[in-house]
Amino acid sequence: MSSAISIPGRPPNVVAASVSPSAATIHDRILGRKESITFPIRQPKVLHPVENEDLRLLILENISQEAVKAFRAQGFHVDHSTKAMSEDELVQKIGSYHAIGIRSKTKITERVLKAASKLLVIGCFCIGTNQVDLLSAAKAGIPVFNSPFSNSRSVAELVISEVIALSRQYFQRAFEMKEGLWNKQSKGCWEIRGKTLGIVGYGHIGSQLSVLAEAFGMRVLFYDVVNIMPLGSARQVESLEALLSESDFVTLHVPELPETTNMITQERLAQMKKGSYLINNARGKVVDIPALIDALKSDHLAGAALDVYPSEPGSNGAPFDDQLNTWATALRSVPNVILTPHIGGSTEEAQRMIGEEVSSALIRYLNSGTTLGAVNFPEVDLRAITLEEPNHIRVCYVHNNIPGVLRQVNEVLSPYNVEKQYSDSKGETAYLMADIADVSPSDVNSLREQISKTSANILTRLLA
């Protein structure tokens, strides 16, 4: 047994205490560390398709020039047009483009997608994506990106302006003045303070509108299919009927879905308060417009404001007439109805932000394969390959979501060091990203060919 170890005792009358360093001491220590320690920043490597083909982009509908500049700064070839294209025009031209940017008028149908032999990605420079066949795009391995938030403020401000214009009838008075008629009156004109605004759909636009309306002294109710925490003093009601019956102004902010088509019918209009107003800046098919015309002509409603329609002209200068919508003439003839040409998000600020958001999403996908924010596609991302990793290859593999696919791909990748890998699926489509180390230039084509030949392959891209 070993002998005990002597532990020296603490001297008597010794007090252990911590001494706080002075501010100067801390400052000096921080300065010393800043001078002696440097943190190297790993610079990301700019990736390019190994096919070495110049990427061509088709940008339509007068999308922000800032977006066009961003694409060209990446070295992409950009063809830019202020107009929309018809389905036939797209079928003829889209085969030579790797990406397309549109707003709401251009329709990307299944027929267009079948003609898009090189298309990699679609950018919707707007909120909605119902102008794109999302399912067919996903099956073709094409993610679709949009800008769900950037024009929310612009739409909310437009609604507030319409509420005031309707309640004061100044849109009608301005039209009369331009016709040479002086018609000063106060009958049927109201302040909006103390009135009730009913918001159908309390999303990004509806919630911003709620705050603006309360700033004007309005009482705010909202109806949504999910329970949402209200902002300010807004109150959620249990049913659409309850909202319609209590509101002086009803404004719609819902997507176009089977459940929202003809949401506002003759029956719903009858549930609204007599003398109330309807505003639609959502989607054109949400309102039964012939029924709305009847409600206005019968004086059940005092006015309406519409910015969206079931069928809209394809370009500026085109007629908005009965050939487009059979009720157009009747609607235009009703007093105190504000008709605007889908300008809810048409402000310089909104278009700039939309251009920045969607162009950034397209650039990230084309350059690095990232699908974060895609509306029809699995959302996958990997950290960047750095400049210190020169012989790394990024595999971007879109495939059918069936069993056994990853085993096939990993067998192809087994001779290499897979540094990072991530896979996800959405419906019938799955997406795998993997970064492979130490791939020689002579192996690149063979690697792509082997992965492309897997049974579930939809689209294989290699970036280096």
mmCIF file of N, CA, C and O in Angstrom, residues 293 297 320-323 325-334 339:
data_model
loop_
_atom_site.group_PDB
_atom_site.id
_atom_site.type_symbol
_atom_site.label_atom_id
_atom_site.label_comp_id
_atom_site.label_asym_id
_atom_site.label_seq_id
_atom_site.Cartn_x
_atom_site.Cartn_y
_atom_site.Cartn_z
ATOM 1 N N ILE A 293 -72.399 42.660 -60.021
ATOM 2 C CA ILE A 293 -73.049 43.726 -60.787
ATOM 3 C C ILE A 293 -74.505 43.878 -60.347
ATOM 4 O O ILE A 293 -75.002 44.997 -60.146
ATOM 5 N N LYS A 297 -76.200 47.230 -58.773
ATOM 6 C CA LYS A 297 -77.324 47.890 -59.440
ATOM 7 C C LYS A 297 -78.562 47.944 -58.553
ATOM 8 O O LYS A 297 -79.381 48.869 -58.677
ATOM 9 N N PHE A 320 -60.268 45.924 -72.821
ATOM 10 C CA PHE A 320 -60.937 45.222 -71.737
ATOM 11 C C PHE A 320 -62.422 45.286 -72.058
ATOM 12 O O PHE A 320 -63.133 46.227 -71.693
ATOM 13 N N ASP A 321 -62.898 44.289 -72.816
ATOM 14 C CA ASP A 321 -64.243 44.360 -73.379
ATOM 15 C C ASP A 321 -64.988 43.048 -73.213
ATOM 16 O O ASP A 321 -64.502 42.113 -72.544
ATOM 17 N N ASP A 322 -66.161 42.974 -73.854
ATOM 18 C CA ASP A 322 -67.023 41.804 -73.694
ATOM 19 C C ASP A 322 -66.468 40.554 -74.370
ATOM 20 O O ASP A 322 -66.911 39.446 -74.057
ATOM 21 N N GLN A 323 -65.544 40.714 -75.282
ATOM 22 C CA GLN A 323 -64.912 39.535 -75.870
ATOM 23 C C GLN A 323 -63.997 38.840 -74.867
ATOM 24 O O GLN A 323 -63.825 37.628 -74.911
ATOM 25 N N ASN A 325 -64.315 39.337 -71.291
ATOM 26 C CA ASN A 325 -65.250 38.946 -70.238
ATOM 27 C C ASN A 325 -66.638 39.447 -70.649
ATOM 28 O O ASN A 325 -66.815 40.646 -70.889
ATOM 29 N N THR A 326 -67.611 38.579 -70.713
ATOM 30 C CA THR A 326 -68.910 38.921 -71.296
ATOM 31 C C THR A 326 -69.635 40.024 -70.533
ATOM 32 O O THR A 326 -70.542 40.660 -71.078
ATOM 33 N N TRP A 327 -69.249 40.283 -69.304
ATOM 34 C CA TRP A 327 -69.921 41.267 -68.462
ATOM 35 C C TRP A 327 -69.152 42.590 -68.393
ATOM 36 O O TRP A 327 -69.503 43.479 -67.603
ATOM 37 N N ALA A 328 -68.085 42.764 -69.163
ATOM 38 C CA ALA A 328 -67.196 43.916 -69.013
ATOM 39 C C ALA A 328 -67.930 45.242 -69.184
ATOM 40 O O ALA A 328 -67.744 46.174 -68.393
ATOM 41 N N THR A 329 -68.764 45.355 -70.216
ATOM 42 C CA THR A 329 -69.478 46.608 -70.460
ATOM 43 C C THR A 329 -70.419 46.931 -69.306
ATOM 44 O O THR A 329 -70.495 48.084 -68.840
ATOM 45 N N ALA A 330 -71.140 45.936 -68.822
ATOM 46 C CA ALA A 330 -72.069 46.151 -67.701
ATOM 47 C C ALA A 330 -71.319 46.596 -66.461
ATOM 48 O O ALA A 330 -71.781 47.493 -65.727
ATOM 49 N N LEU A 331 -70.164 46.004 -66.200
ATOM 50 C CA LEU A 331 -69.390 46.373 -65.016
ATOM 51 C C LEU A 331 -68.873 47.808 -65.126
ATOM 52 O O LEU A 331 -68.922 48.577 -64.155
ATOM 53 N N ARG A 332 -68.411 48.182 -66.303
ATOM 54 C CA ARG A 332 -67.852 49.524 -66.485
ATOM 55 C C ARG A 332 -68.913 50.612 -66.339
ATOM 56 O O ARG A 332 -68.590 51.760 -66.038
ATOM 57 N N SER A 333 -70.157 50.257 -66.540
ATOM 58 C CA SER A 333 -71.227 51.258 -66.513
ATOM 59 C C SER A 333 -71.769 51.536 -65.112
ATOM 60 O O SER A 333 -72.523 52.487 -64.915
ATOM 61 N N VAL A 334 -71.364 50.733 -64.120
ATOM 62 C CA VAL A 334 -71.914 50.896 -62.768
ATOM 63 C C VAL A 334 -71.159 52.014 -62.049
ATOM 64 O O VAL A 334 -69.921 52.022 -62.028
ATOM 65 N N LEU A 339 -62.111 50.324 -61.118
ATOM 66 C CA LEU A 339 -61.504 49.235 -61.892
ATOM 67 C C LEU A 339 -60.060 49.612 -62.201
ATOM 68 O O LEU A 339 -59.810 50.659 -62.810
#
